[in-house]
Amino acid sequence: MSRQQPVPCNGDCTAKTNSVFRYLTNEEQLQLSTDKGCNIYKRGNIIYREGNKINGFYCINKGIVKIFKTGTEGKEQIIRFAKQGDIIGFRSVLNGETACSTTKVVEDAILCFIPTELLYHFIKTNSDFSLKLLQLVCKELGESNSFLTDIAQKTVRERLAEVLIYLMGIFGLDNEKNIQVSLTREELANMVGTATESVIRLLSEFKSDKLIELNGRKIKILDISGLNKIGNMYK
Amino acid sequence: MSRQQPVPCNGDCTAKTNSVFRYLTNEEQLQLSTDKGCNIYKRGNIIYREGNKINGFYCINKGIVKIFKTGTEGKEQIIRFAKQGDIIGFRSVLNGETACSTTKVVEDAILCFIPTELLYHFIKTNSDFSLKLLQLVCKELGESNSFLTDIAQKTVRERLAEVLIYLMGIFGLDNEKNIQVSLTREELANMVGTATESVIRLLSEFKSDKLIELNGRKIKILDISGLNKIGNMYK
DNA sequence: CGTGTGATTGACGCCTGTCAACGTCTGTGG
DNA sequence: CCACAGACGTTGACAGGCGTCAATCACACG
């Protein structure tokens, strides 16, 4: 399925300093380095699939992945994106359930795999780490609830503007103000929760309104406050 | 604002045995009993409001509350309901943020208030409790993500059927098969994420289709598998 | 008995999903 | 080097689900 290649993870693995693992003690970090595995994944690779039993979780060292659930008609609903320093799969691991979402590589990635037992060990012995992890999950829960409310109440137009702002916040802009991520129109639609055609039409409207510029999958942000206004980001 | 009345919380407070607090040691439970406060709230009372700074969280001893976010047009989006043994407000407390949702009493309730410091203390010293709390939050996160996907992809009709099943699961049926919770049509709509009128029309469709019976706010469930089918609950 | 809140019904129209056709680009194989 | 397939992007037509507005009814309460 996923044709990842094992790579030796050197001591500079960013998981240690950028992720929730920075709250581990030196000794624990050493243990982490020893026990974890590191793999390269290419765009399109699937890390794990909804329903899979996973016996560990992943920390993203490099690259971008999307986490989505598959709806009734087989349509993807993207829950979030994850990038360097983010962890994925911990929800299922902690609850001892099968994965409730699928994770797929959007931009070539290097992922560290951390076995379940190690996570439990850290939680048992390092309360500081537990707290930070708890806060991380709570943060995600808050975002999920906000997103839920938006999808339930905002129009597609508003949500698309919001998603552009969201993507800008996560991936940033390059020096030409392009959002630094390359997504298909379909992926955008699966994030917004709408049809691909609707995204295309609205994007070209935004373009006519001088809010953005389009060049293939590159989206250049011209008018942030305009997008914010359309997305009702103030309340 | 909320006209709650302080009540002495006797030793039988269900918070101890029904909630995540059952993973505390005897000693810690004693400490909990000493430090927590207990109040009675009436239907309509607001426990805390979006944007409030709360310096503790609540465990529901009795009654039902709804947790909702307020959308752009002031419309409520109900995130979940909480009943005996559930805890509310912990997300904001743990992240040290102001509340990101409002909590309002649906059925007269008794709530225990647990100060922030005590929660932190328990997390620091009791890793078993931490883990259970973590699992609780993860469970909620999973539910929120599922709900998100449903709202994004299912029709209002499907979602209403799903919500009825959800409410049945949480509150159960009385011996006449009525869902044991009394919600206004508007509250149902705010859960489904639609207009009140749509809920009314669809409910009467369900009634014509012999799936349910209506008697004021009482909803009698006649055909569970029919509702499951409409709600696409299998996949 | 007036007032207010909630429930219901009807009319109307727009947003948005679906279907279909076509254009564009890239990689592959002959 | 060209033909072709396949994935992706775009545009147009169309229908219908669902939100909005307005009027009316039902019921409880002071």
Short mmCIF file of C-alpha atoms (C1' of nucleotides) in Angstrom, two decimals:
data_model
loop_
_atom_site.label_atom_id
_atom_site.label_comp_id
_atom_site.label_asym_id
_atom_site.label_seq_id
_atom_site.Cartn_x
_atom_site.Cartn_y
_atom_site.Cartn_z
CA MET A 1 0.00 0.00 0.00
CA SER A 2 2.27 2.73 1.21
CA ARG A 3 5.66 2.34 -0.37
CA GLN A 4 7.65 4.12 2.27
CA GLN A 5 11.37 3.70 2.60
CA PRO A 6 13.05 3.35 5.97
CA VAL A 7 15.60 6.04 6.70
CA PRO A 8 17.94 6.41 9.61
CA CYS A 9 16.62 9.22 11.71
CA ASN A 10 19.50 11.35 12.77
CA GLY A 11 19.71 13.10 16.09
CA ASP A 12 18.39 16.30 14.61
CA CYS A 13 14.98 14.84 14.05
CA THR A 14 12.73 17.85 14.38
CA ALA A 15 10.14 15.82 16.23
CA LYS A 16 12.19 16.37 19.34
CA THR A 17 12.24 20.13 19.29
CA ASN A 18 9.16 21.18 17.37
CA SER A 19 6.52 18.85 18.66
CA VAL A 20 4.86 18.06 21.95
CA PHE A 21 7.87 15.80 22.58
CA ARG A 22 9.96 18.76 23.54
CA TYR A 23 8.40 18.41 26.96
CA LEU A 24 10.10 15.09 27.49
CA THR A 25 13.18 14.88 29.66
CA ASN A 26 16.55 14.37 28.00
CA GLU A 27 16.52 10.78 29.06
CA GLU A 28 13.07 10.23 27.59
CA GLN A 29 14.06 11.93 24.36
CA LEU A 30 16.94 9.51 24.09
CA GLN A 31 14.54 6.65 24.57
CA LEU A 32 12.31 8.15 21.91
CA SER A 33 15.19 8.36 19.45
CA THR A 34 16.01 4.72 20.06
CA ASP A 35 12.54 3.30 19.82
CA LYS A 36 10.99 5.27 17.02
CA GLY A 37 11.13 4.49 13.33
CA CYS A 38 11.49 6.95 10.51
CA ASN A 39 10.10 6.61 6.99
CA ILE A 40 9.84 8.55 3.77
CA TYR A 41 6.44 8.84 2.10
CA LYS A 42 5.59 10.17 -1.34
CA ARG A 43 2.57 12.25 -2.36
CA GLY A 44 -0.45 10.01 -2.53
CA ASN A 45 0.88 7.46 -0.05
CA ILE A 46 -1.54 6.51 2.63
CA ILE A 47 -0.15 6.40 6.17
CA TYR A 48 -3.14 4.64 7.64
CA ARG A 49 -6.68 4.09 6.61
CA GLU A 50 -9.98 4.51 8.37
CA GLY A 51 -10.72 1.26 10.17
CA ASN A 52 -7.07 0.21 10.39
CA LYS A 53 -5.74 -0.95 13.69
CA ILE A 54 -2.63 1.09 14.32
CA ASN A 55 -0.10 0.18 16.96
CA GLY A 56 1.58 3.51 17.23
CA PHE A 57 1.26 7.02 16.01
CA TYR A 58 3.25 9.41 13.86
CA CYS A 59 5.08 12.65 14.19
CA ILE A 60 5.65 14.67 11.05
CA ASN A 61 9.25 15.53 10.51
CA LYS A 62 8.82 17.03 7.08
CA GLY A 63 6.09 17.38 4.48
CA ILE A 64 2.35 17.77 4.59
CA VAL A 65 -0.42 15.25 5.11
CA LYS A 66 -4.18 15.54 5.07
CA ILE A 67 -6.44 13.81 7.56
CA PHE A 68 -9.89 13.04 6.25
CA LYS A 69 -12.96 11.00 6.91
CA THR A 70 -14.88 9.25 4.19
CA GLY A 71 -18.54 10.17 4.05
CA THR A 72 -21.51 8.18 2.89
CA GLU A 73 -20.98 8.59 -0.84
CA GLY A 74 -17.25 7.95 -0.59
CA LYS A 75 -16.58 11.66 -0.55
CA GLU A 76 -13.61 12.84 1.49
CA GLN A 77 -14.10 15.38 4.24
CA ILE A 78 -10.77 16.85 5.19
CA ILE A 79 -10.61 17.38 8.93
CA ARG A 80 -7.24 19.09 9.05
CA PHE A 81 -3.79 19.25 7.59
CA ALA A 82 -0.69 18.35 9.52
CA LYS A 83 2.84 19.55 8.98
CA GLN A 84 6.22 19.51 10.67
CA GLY A 85 5.93 18.98 14.40
CA ASP A 86 2.32 17.84 14.31
CA ILE A 87 1.34 14.40 15.48
CA ILE A 88 -1.29 12.19 13.91
CA GLY A 89 -3.02 9.00 14.90
CA PHE A 90 -2.71 9.56 18.65
CA ARG A 91 -6.47 9.77 19.08
CA SER A 92 -7.03 6.19 17.93
CA VAL A 93 -3.97 4.95 19.80
CA LEU A 94 -5.10 6.47 23.07
CA ASN A 95 -8.62 5.20 22.79
CA GLY A 96 -7.50 1.80 21.62
CA GLU A 97 -9.85 2.08 18.68
CA THR A 98 -9.30 1.55 15.00
CA ALA A 99 -8.44 4.69 13.09
CA CYS A 100 -11.47 6.86 12.47
CA SER A 101 -9.87 8.78 9.65
CA THR A 102 -7.48 8.26 6.78
CA THR A 103 -4.17 10.05 6.45
CA LYS A 104 -2.67 10.70 3.04
CA VAL A 105 0.47 12.49 1.97
CA VAL A 106 -0.06 15.78 0.18
CA GLU A 107 3.59 16.78 -0.01
CA ASP A 108 6.46 14.30 0.20
CA ALA A 109 6.99 13.58 3.85
CA ILE A 110 9.22 12.05 6.48
CA LEU A 111 7.34 10.61 9.41
CA CYS A 112 8.55 9.20 12.70
CA PHE A 113 6.61 6.28 14.09
CA ILE A 114 6.25 6.01 17.84
CA PRO A 115 4.95 2.75 19.28
CA THR A 116 1.88 2.86 21.48
CA GLU A 117 3.63 1.50 24.58
CA LEU A 118 6.11 4.34 24.52
CA LEU A 119 3.36 6.93 24.50
CA TYR A 120 1.66 5.24 27.42
CA HIS A 121 4.95 5.08 29.21
CA PHE A 122 5.54 8.79 28.82
CA ILE A 123 2.04 9.61 29.99
CA LYS A 124 2.49 7.40 33.03
CA THR A 125 5.78 8.87 34.07
CA ASN A 126 5.85 12.45 32.86
CA SER A 127 2.91 14.55 34.02
CA ASP A 128 4.22 17.63 32.27
CA PHE A 129 4.11 15.79 28.98
CA SER A 130 0.61 14.51 29.77
CA LEU A 131 -0.62 17.99 30.41
CA LYS A 132 0.83 19.34 27.19
CA LEU A 133 -0.64 16.47 25.26
CA LEU A 134 -3.98 17.09 26.93
CA GLN A 135 -3.79 20.73 25.95
CA LEU A 136 -2.94 19.78 22.40
CA VAL A 137 -5.99 17.55 22.11
CA CYS A 138 -8.16 20.22 23.71
CA LYS A 139 -6.92 22.74 21.20
CA GLU A 140 -7.82 20.42 18.37
CA LEU A 141 -11.22 19.81 19.90
CA GLY A 142 -11.85 23.53 20.04
CA GLU A 143 -10.89 23.94 16.40
CA SER A 144 -13.06 21.04 15.39
CA ASN A 145 -16.05 22.57 17.16
CA SER A 146 -15.49 25.94 15.53
CA PHE A 147 -15.20 24.32 12.16
CA LEU A 148 -18.37 22.38 12.84
CA THR A 149 -20.27 25.58 13.58
CA ASP A 150 -18.92 27.25 10.46
CA ILE A 151 -19.89 24.39 8.19
CA ALA A 152 -23.33 24.29 9.73
CA GLN A 153 -24.01 27.99 9.43
CA LYS A 154 -21.86 29.67 6.84
CA THR A 155 -22.39 29.66 3.10
CA VAL A 156 -19.94 27.93 0.79
CA ARG A 157 -18.61 31.32 -0.25
CA GLU A 158 -17.87 32.28 3.33
CA ARG A 159 -16.29 28.93 4.07
CA LEU A 160 -14.00 29.08 1.05
CA ALA A 161 -12.71 32.47 2.13
CA GLU A 162 -12.18 31.08 5.60
CA VAL A 163 -10.32 28.05 4.30
CA LEU A 164 -7.98 30.25 2.29
CA ILE A 165 -7.22 32.23 5.44
CA TYR A 166 -6.76 28.99 7.35
CA LEU A 167 -4.34 27.58 4.79
CA MET A 168 -2.43 30.84 4.76
CA GLY A 169 -2.15 30.67 8.53
CA ILE A 170 -0.85 27.13 8.51
CA PHE A 171 1.44 27.08 5.52
CA GLY A 172 2.28 30.74 5.18
CA LEU A 173 2.94 32.77 2.04
CA ASP A 174 6.06 32.70 -0.11
CA ASN A 175 7.66 35.95 -1.20
CA GLU A 176 5.13 36.25 -4.02
CA LYS A 177 2.26 35.91 -1.54
CA ASN A 178 1.32 32.47 -2.79
CA ILE A 179 -0.05 30.08 -0.21
CA GLN A 180 2.75 27.57 0.31
CA VAL A 181 0.79 24.44 -0.34
CA SER A 182 -0.34 22.81 -3.55
CA LEU A 183 -3.85 21.41 -3.40
CA THR A 184 -6.16 20.22 -6.14
CA ARG A 185 -9.51 21.93 -6.55
CA GLU A 186 -11.07 18.75 -5.29
CA GLU A 187 -8.99 18.84 -2.12
CA LEU A 188 -10.07 22.40 -1.53
CA ALA A 189 -13.67 21.33 -2.03
CA ASN A 190 -13.23 18.47 0.42
CA MET A 191 -11.95 20.91 2.99
CA VAL A 192 -14.74 23.44 2.45
CA GLY A 193 -17.35 20.71 2.28
CA THR A 194 -18.75 21.44 -1.15
CA ALA A 195 -18.53 20.34 -4.80
CA THR A 196 -15.38 20.81 -6.86
CA GLU A 197 -17.30 22.92 -9.38
CA SER A 198 -18.45 25.30 -6.68
CA VAL A 199 -14.89 25.87 -5.55
CA ILE A 200 -13.81 26.60 -9.11
CA ARG A 201 -16.61 29.08 -9.66
CA LEU A 202 -16.05 30.87 -6.36
CA LEU A 203 -12.29 31.02 -6.81
CA SER A 204 -12.76 32.74 -10.14
CA GLU A 205 -15.22 35.12 -8.50
CA PHE A 206 -12.62 35.94 -5.86
CA LYS A 207 -10.20 36.51 -8.69
CA SER A 208 -12.57 38.92 -10.44
CA ASP A 209 -13.00 40.72 -7.14
CA LYS A 210 -9.20 41.14 -6.93
CA LEU A 211 -9.01 39.16 -3.71
CA ILE A 212 -6.71 36.51 -5.10
CA GLU A 213 -4.78 35.60 -8.21
CA LEU A 214 -4.68 32.11 -9.68
CA ASN A 215 -1.89 30.34 -11.45
CA GLY A 216 -2.53 26.64 -11.66
CA ARG A 217 -2.62 25.42 -8.11
CA LYS A 218 -0.87 28.49 -6.84
CA ILE A 219 -3.17 30.85 -5.03
CA LYS A 220 -1.83 34.33 -4.49
CA ILE A 221 -3.45 36.28 -1.69
CA LEU A 222 -4.05 39.91 -2.65
CA ASP A 223 -6.56 41.16 -0.12
CA ILE A 224 -6.48 39.52 3.28
CA SER A 225 -8.95 41.82 4.94
CA GLY A 226 -11.34 41.37 2.05
CA LEU A 227 -11.19 37.62 2.51
CA ASN A 228 -11.63 38.01 6.23
CA LYS A 229 -14.71 40.08 5.63
CA ILE A 230 -16.23 37.57 3.25
CA GLY A 231 -15.44 34.76 5.66
CA ASN A 232 -17.05 36.60 8.56
CA MET A 233 -13.93 36.08 10.58
CA TYR A 234 -14.67 38.75 13.13
CA LYS A 235 -18.14 38.17 14.55
CA MET B 1 -27.16 36.17 35.36
CA SER B 2 -27.49 32.58 36.44
CA ARG B 3 -29.61 32.44 39.53
CA GLN B 4 -28.21 29.25 40.95
CA GLN B 5 -28.59 28.33 44.59
CA PRO B 6 -25.76 26.83 46.60
CA VAL B 7 -26.54 23.43 48.03
CA PRO B 8 -24.54 21.26 50.36
CA CYS B 9 -23.20 18.42 48.30
CA ASN B 10 -23.57 15.24 50.27
CA GLY B 11 -21.09 12.41 50.14
CA ASP B 12 -23.15 10.57 47.58
CA CYS B 13 -22.44 13.11 44.92
CA THR B 14 -22.59 11.08 41.74
CA ALA B 15 -19.68 12.96 40.29
CA LYS B 16 -17.45 10.65 42.26
CA THR B 17 -18.71 7.40 40.90
CA ASN B 18 -20.11 8.17 37.47
CA SER B 19 -17.59 10.55 36.02
CA VAL B 20 -13.94 10.51 35.14
CA PHE B 21 -13.32 11.29 38.80
CA ARG B 22 -13.86 7.67 39.70
CA TYR B 23 -10.22 7.17 38.72
CA LEU B 24 -9.07 9.33 41.61
CA THR B 25 -7.71 7.71 44.74
CA ASN B 26 -9.84 7.73 47.88
CA GLU B 27 -7.72 10.46 49.30
CA GLU B 28 -8.11 12.59 46.19
CA GLN B 29 -11.85 12.02 46.17
CA LEU B 30 -11.99 13.32 49.69
CA GLN B 31 -10.08 16.38 48.62
CA LEU B 32 -12.49 16.79 45.72
CA SER B 33 -15.48 16.64 48.05
CA THR B 34 -13.95 19.30 50.26
CA ASP B 35 -12.93 21.74 47.57
CA LYS B 36 -15.77 21.57 45.11
CA GLY B 37 -18.93 23.61 45.19
CA CYS B 38 -22.40 22.41 44.33
CA ASN B 39 -25.21 24.49 42.83
CA ILE B 40 -28.72 24.10 41.55
CA TYR B 41 -29.58 25.57 38.16
CA LYS B 42 -32.98 25.98 36.52
CA ARG B 43 -33.88 25.53 32.87
CA GLY B 44 -32.62 28.50 30.91
CA ASN B 45 -29.84 29.34 33.36
CA ILE B 46 -26.52 29.92 31.74
CA ILE B 47 -23.56 28.21 33.40
CA TYR B 48 -20.98 30.14 31.47
CA ARG B 49 -20.94 32.15 28.32
CA GLU B 50 -18.68 32.16 25.29
CA GLY B 51 -15.83 34.54 26.01
CA ASN B 52 -16.14 34.21 29.80
CA LYS B 53 -13.03 33.54 31.79
CA ILE B 54 -13.80 30.53 33.92
CA ASN B 55 -11.66 29.53 36.86
CA GLY B 56 -12.86 26.00 37.16
CA PHE B 57 -15.03 23.51 35.42
CA TYR B 58 -18.22 21.62 36.12
CA CYS B 59 -19.37 18.09 36.62
CA ILE B 60 -23.02 17.36 36.08
CA ASN B 61 -24.62 15.66 39.02
CA LYS B 62 -28.17 15.79 37.72
CA GLY B 63 -30.04 17.34 34.83
CA ILE B 64 -29.20 18.16 31.23
CA VAL B 65 -27.29 21.03 29.70
CA LYS B 66 -26.57 21.98 26.12
CA ILE B 67 -23.21 23.24 24.94
CA PHE B 68 -23.38 25.52 21.93
CA LYS B 69 -21.41 28.03 19.95
CA THR B 70 -22.93 31.20 18.61
CA GLY B 71 -22.51 31.61 14.87
CA THR B 72 -22.29 34.73 12.79
CA GLU B 73 -25.97 35.62 12.77
CA GLY B 74 -26.36 34.88 16.45
CA LYS B 75 -27.67 31.43 15.65
CA GLU B 76 -26.82 28.69 18.13
CA GLN B 77 -25.01 25.60 16.98
CA ILE B 78 -25.38 22.89 19.58
CA ILE B 79 -22.14 20.95 19.89
CA ARG B 80 -23.34 18.35 22.33
CA PHE B 81 -25.52 17.67 25.31
CA ALA B 82 -24.17 16.75 28.70
CA LYS B 83 -25.86 14.78 31.43
CA GLN B 84 -25.06 13.09 34.73
CA GLY B 85 -21.39 12.23 35.02
CA ASP B 86 -20.29 14.42 32.11
CA ILE B 87 -17.90 17.26 32.64
CA ILE B 88 -18.04 20.63 30.91
CA GLY B 89 -15.71 23.55 30.61
CA PHE B 90 -12.51 21.55 31.03
CA ARG B 91 -11.33 22.41 27.54
CA SER B 92 -11.12 26.11 28.28
CA VAL B 93 -9.71 25.51 31.73
CA LEU B 94 -6.92 23.32 30.45
CA ASN B 95 -5.96 25.65 27.65
CA GLY B 96 -6.21 28.70 29.87
CA GLU B 97 -8.46 30.31 27.30
CA THR B 98 -11.80 32.00 27.69
CA ALA B 99 -14.75 29.71 27.09
CA CYS B 100 -15.33 29.04 23.40
CA SER B 101 -18.90 27.93 23.89
CA THR B 102 -21.90 28.71 26.00
CA THR B 103 -23.53 26.23 28.35
CA LYS B 104 -27.22 26.48 29.14
CA VAL B 105 -29.50 24.33 31.26
CA VAL B 106 -32.08 22.32 29.35
CA GLU B 107 -33.41 20.37 32.30
CA ASP B 108 -33.06 21.54 35.91
CA ALA B 109 -29.61 20.59 37.03
CA ILE B 110 -27.21 20.23 39.92
CA LEU B 111 -23.63 20.96 39.01
CA CYS B 112 -20.42 20.56 40.97
CA PHE B 113 -17.79 23.19 40.44
CA ILE B 114 -14.17 22.11 40.57
CA PRO B 115 -11.51 24.82 40.75
CA THR B 116 -8.81 24.85 38.08
CA GLU B 117 -5.94 24.30 40.50
CA LEU B 118 -7.46 21.08 41.72
CA LEU B 119 -7.68 19.71 38.20
CA TYR B 120 -4.06 20.61 37.55
CA HIS B 121 -3.12 19.02 40.83
CA PHE B 122 -4.80 15.76 39.92
CA ILE B 123 -3.18 15.71 36.49
CA LYS B 124 0.21 16.33 38.05
CA THR B 125 -0.04 13.60 40.62
CA ASN B 126 -2.33 10.95 39.20
CA SER B 127 -1.25 9.63 35.82
CA ASP B 128 -4.13 7.18 35.68
CA PHE B 129 -6.56 10.06 35.95
CA SER B 130 -4.61 11.99 33.30
CA LEU B 131 -4.87 9.11 30.90
CA LYS B 132 -8.59 8.70 31.43
CA LEU B 133 -9.12 12.40 30.98
CA LEU B 134 -7.03 12.29 27.82
CA GLN B 135 -9.13 9.44 26.52
CA LEU B 136 -12.28 11.33 27.33
CA VAL B 137 -11.15 14.34 25.34
CA CYS B 138 -10.03 12.11 22.48
CA LYS B 139 -13.43 10.48 22.41
CA GLU B 140 -15.07 13.85 22.19
CA LEU B 141 -12.70 14.88 19.44
CA GLY B 142 -13.61 11.80 17.45
CA GLU B 143 -17.30 12.52 17.84
CA SER B 144 -16.83 16.11 16.84
CA ASN B 145 -15.00 15.07 13.68
CA SER B 146 -17.71 12.59 12.76
CA PHE B 147 -20.36 15.17 13.32
CA LEU B 148 -18.39 17.62 11.20
CA THR B 149 -18.30 15.17 8.31
CA ASP B 150 -22.01 14.49 8.62
CA ILE B 151 -22.97 18.14 8.60
CA ALA B 152 -20.74 18.74 5.60
CA GLN B 153 -22.04 15.87 3.54
CA LYS B 154 -25.45 14.70 4.63
CA THR B 155 -28.76 16.31 3.80
CA VAL B 156 -30.89 17.91 6.50
CA ARG B 157 -33.24 14.94 6.33
CA GLU B 158 -30.41 12.51 6.98
CA ARG B 159 -29.02 14.61 9.79
CA LEU B 160 -32.36 14.92 11.54
CA ALA B 161 -32.77 11.14 11.54
CA GLU B 162 -29.26 10.86 12.88
CA VAL B 163 -29.89 13.38 15.63
CA LEU B 164 -32.97 11.50 16.76
CA ILE B 165 -30.89 8.33 17.00
CA TYR B 166 -28.20 10.26 18.84
CA LEU B 167 -30.65 11.69 21.36
CA MET B 168 -32.17 8.27 21.87
CA GLY B 169 -28.70 6.89 22.56
CA ILE B 170 -27.86 9.55 25.11
CA PHE B 171 -31.13 10.01 26.93
CA GLY B 172 -32.82 6.70 26.30
CA LEU B 173 -36.49 5.94 25.82
CA ASP B 174 -39.16 5.83 28.51
CA ASN B 175 -41.58 2.90 28.66
CA GLU B 176 -43.70 4.53 25.95
CA LYS B 177 -40.67 4.79 23.67
CA ASN B 178 -40.48 8.55 23.98
CA ILE B 179 -37.03 10.07 23.88
CA GLN B 180 -36.38 11.15 27.45
CA VAL B 181 -35.51 14.75 26.79
CA SER B 182 -37.69 17.74 26.06
CA LEU B 183 -36.30 20.02 23.39
CA THR B 184 -37.91 22.82 21.45
CA ARG B 185 -38.06 22.57 17.66
CA GLU B 186 -35.52 25.35 17.58
CA GLU B 187 -33.11 23.39 19.76
CA LEU B 188 -33.48 20.42 17.46
CA ALA B 189 -32.77 22.69 14.50
CA ASN B 190 -29.70 24.09 16.24
CA MET B 191 -28.41 20.59 16.73
CA VAL B 192 -29.10 19.49 13.15
CA GLY B 193 -27.78 22.75 11.78
CA THR B 194 -30.84 23.89 9.88
CA ALA B 195 -33.89 26.16 10.16
CA THR B 196 -36.65 25.52 12.69
CA GLU B 197 -39.22 25.29 9.90
CA SER B 198 -37.25 22.57 8.17
CA VAL B 199 -37.20 20.48 11.33
CA ILE B 200 -40.95 20.88 11.72
CA ARG B 201 -41.62 19.85 8.14
CA LEU B 202 -39.30 16.87 8.28
CA LEU B 203 -40.61 15.70 11.63
CA SER B 204 -44.12 15.63 10.24
CA GLU B 205 -42.81 13.73 7.21
CA PHE B 206 -41.23 11.17 9.53
CA LYS B 207 -44.56 10.98 11.28
CA SER B 208 -46.43 10.33 8.02
CA ASP B 209 -43.89 7.65 7.25
CA LYS B 210 -44.68 5.97 10.59
CA LEU B 211 -41.13 6.40 11.84
CA ILE B 212 -42.08 8.50 14.83
CA GLU B 213 -45.08 9.86 16.67
CA LEU B 214 -45.32 13.40 17.94
CA ASN B 215 -47.01 14.74 21.03
CA GLY B 216 -45.86 18.23 21.82
CA ARG B 217 -42.18 17.96 22.54
CA LYS B 218 -42.41 14.26 23.11
CA ILE B 219 -41.00 12.24 20.26
CA LYS B 220 -41.94 8.59 20.21
CA ILE B 221 -39.61 6.35 18.24
CA LEU B 222 -41.53 3.77 16.22
CA ASP B 223 -39.03 2.51 13.66
CA ILE B 224 -35.40 2.61 14.70
CA SER B 225 -34.06 0.76 11.70
CA GLY B 226 -36.02 3.02 9.40
CA LEU B 227 -34.42 6.06 11.00
CA ASN B 228 -31.02 4.43 10.80
CA LYS B 229 -31.55 3.85 7.13
CA ILE B 230 -32.58 7.43 6.46
CA GLY B 231 -29.64 8.70 8.47
CA ASN B 232 -27.19 6.51 6.57
CA MET B 233 -25.88 5.18 9.84
CA TYR B 234 -24.24 2.11 8.39
CA LYS B 235 -21.92 3.20 5.58
"C1'" DC C 1 -58.04 38.37 28.76
"C1'" DG C 2 -53.89 40.29 26.82
"C1'" DT C 3 -49.16 38.99 26.07
"C1'" DG C 4 -45.46 36.20 24.73
"C1'" DT C 5 -43.28 32.11 23.29
"C1'" DG C 6 -43.26 28.32 20.51
"C1'" DA C 7 -45.31 25.45 16.62
"C1'" DT C 8 -47.13 25.20 12.06
"C1'" DT C 9 -48.04 26.05 7.28
"C1'" DG C 10 -47.58 28.28 2.78
"C1'" DA C 11 -45.21 30.95 -0.74
"C1'" DC C 12 -41.09 32.09 -2.91
"C1'" DG C 13 -36.56 32.08 -4.65
"C1'" DC C 14 -31.70 31.40 -4.46
"C1'" DC C 15 -27.72 28.81 -3.45
"C1'" DT C 16 -25.53 24.94 -4.57
"C1'" DG C 17 -25.16 20.09 -6.07
"C1'" DT C 18 -25.40 17.21 -10.18
"C1'" DC C 19 -24.73 16.04 -14.88
"C1'" DA C 20 -22.55 16.58 -19.10
"C1'" DA C 21 -19.32 18.27 -22.30
"C1'" DC C 22 -15.06 20.05 -23.29
"C1'" DG C 23 -10.36 21.94 -22.60
"C1'" DT C 24 -5.59 21.33 -20.68
"C1'" DC C 25 -1.59 19.11 -19.31
"C1'" DT C 26 1.52 15.32 -18.36
"C1'" DG C 27 3.45 11.02 -18.88
"C1'" DT C 28 3.81 6.74 -21.51
"C1'" DG C 29 4.31 3.65 -25.15
"C1'" DG C 30 4.63 2.56 -29.91
"C1'" DC D 1 7.79 12.39 -32.41
"C1'" DC D 2 3.04 11.55 -32.21
"C1'" DA D 3 -1.07 9.35 -30.37
"C1'" DC D 4 -3.42 8.22 -26.50
"C1'" DA D 5 -4.94 7.71 -21.86
"C1'" DG D 6 -5.91 9.59 -17.62
"C1'" DA D 7 -6.15 13.10 -14.19
"C1'" DC D 8 -7.46 17.57 -13.43
"C1'" DG D 9 -9.71 22.02 -14.45
"C1'" DT D 10 -13.48 24.73 -16.45
"C1'" DT D 11 -17.97 26.09 -18.04
"C1'" DG D 12 -22.94 25.79 -18.85
"C1'" DA D 13 -27.56 24.10 -17.96
"C1'" DC D 14 -30.79 22.68 -14.75
"C1'" DA D 15 -33.41 21.25 -10.84
"C1'" DG D 16 -34.46 20.95 -6.20
"C1'" DG D 17 -33.36 21.22 -1.33
"C1'" DC D 18 -33.65 24.31 2.00
"C1'" DG D 19 -33.56 29.01 4.02
"C1'" DT D 20 -36.32 33.19 4.59
"C1'" DC D 21 -40.41 35.81 5.27
"C1'" DA D 22 -44.97 36.22 6.72
"C1'" DA D 23 -49.27 34.87 8.63
"C1'" DT D 24 -51.78 32.05 11.74
"C1'" DC D 25 -52.52 28.91 15.46
"C1'" DA D 26 -51.79 26.85 20.16
"C1'" DC D 27 -50.91 27.29 24.72
"C1'" DA D 28 -49.27 28.99 29.16
"C1'" DC D 29 -49.05 32.56 32.43
"C1'" DG D 30 -49.64 36.77 35.06
#
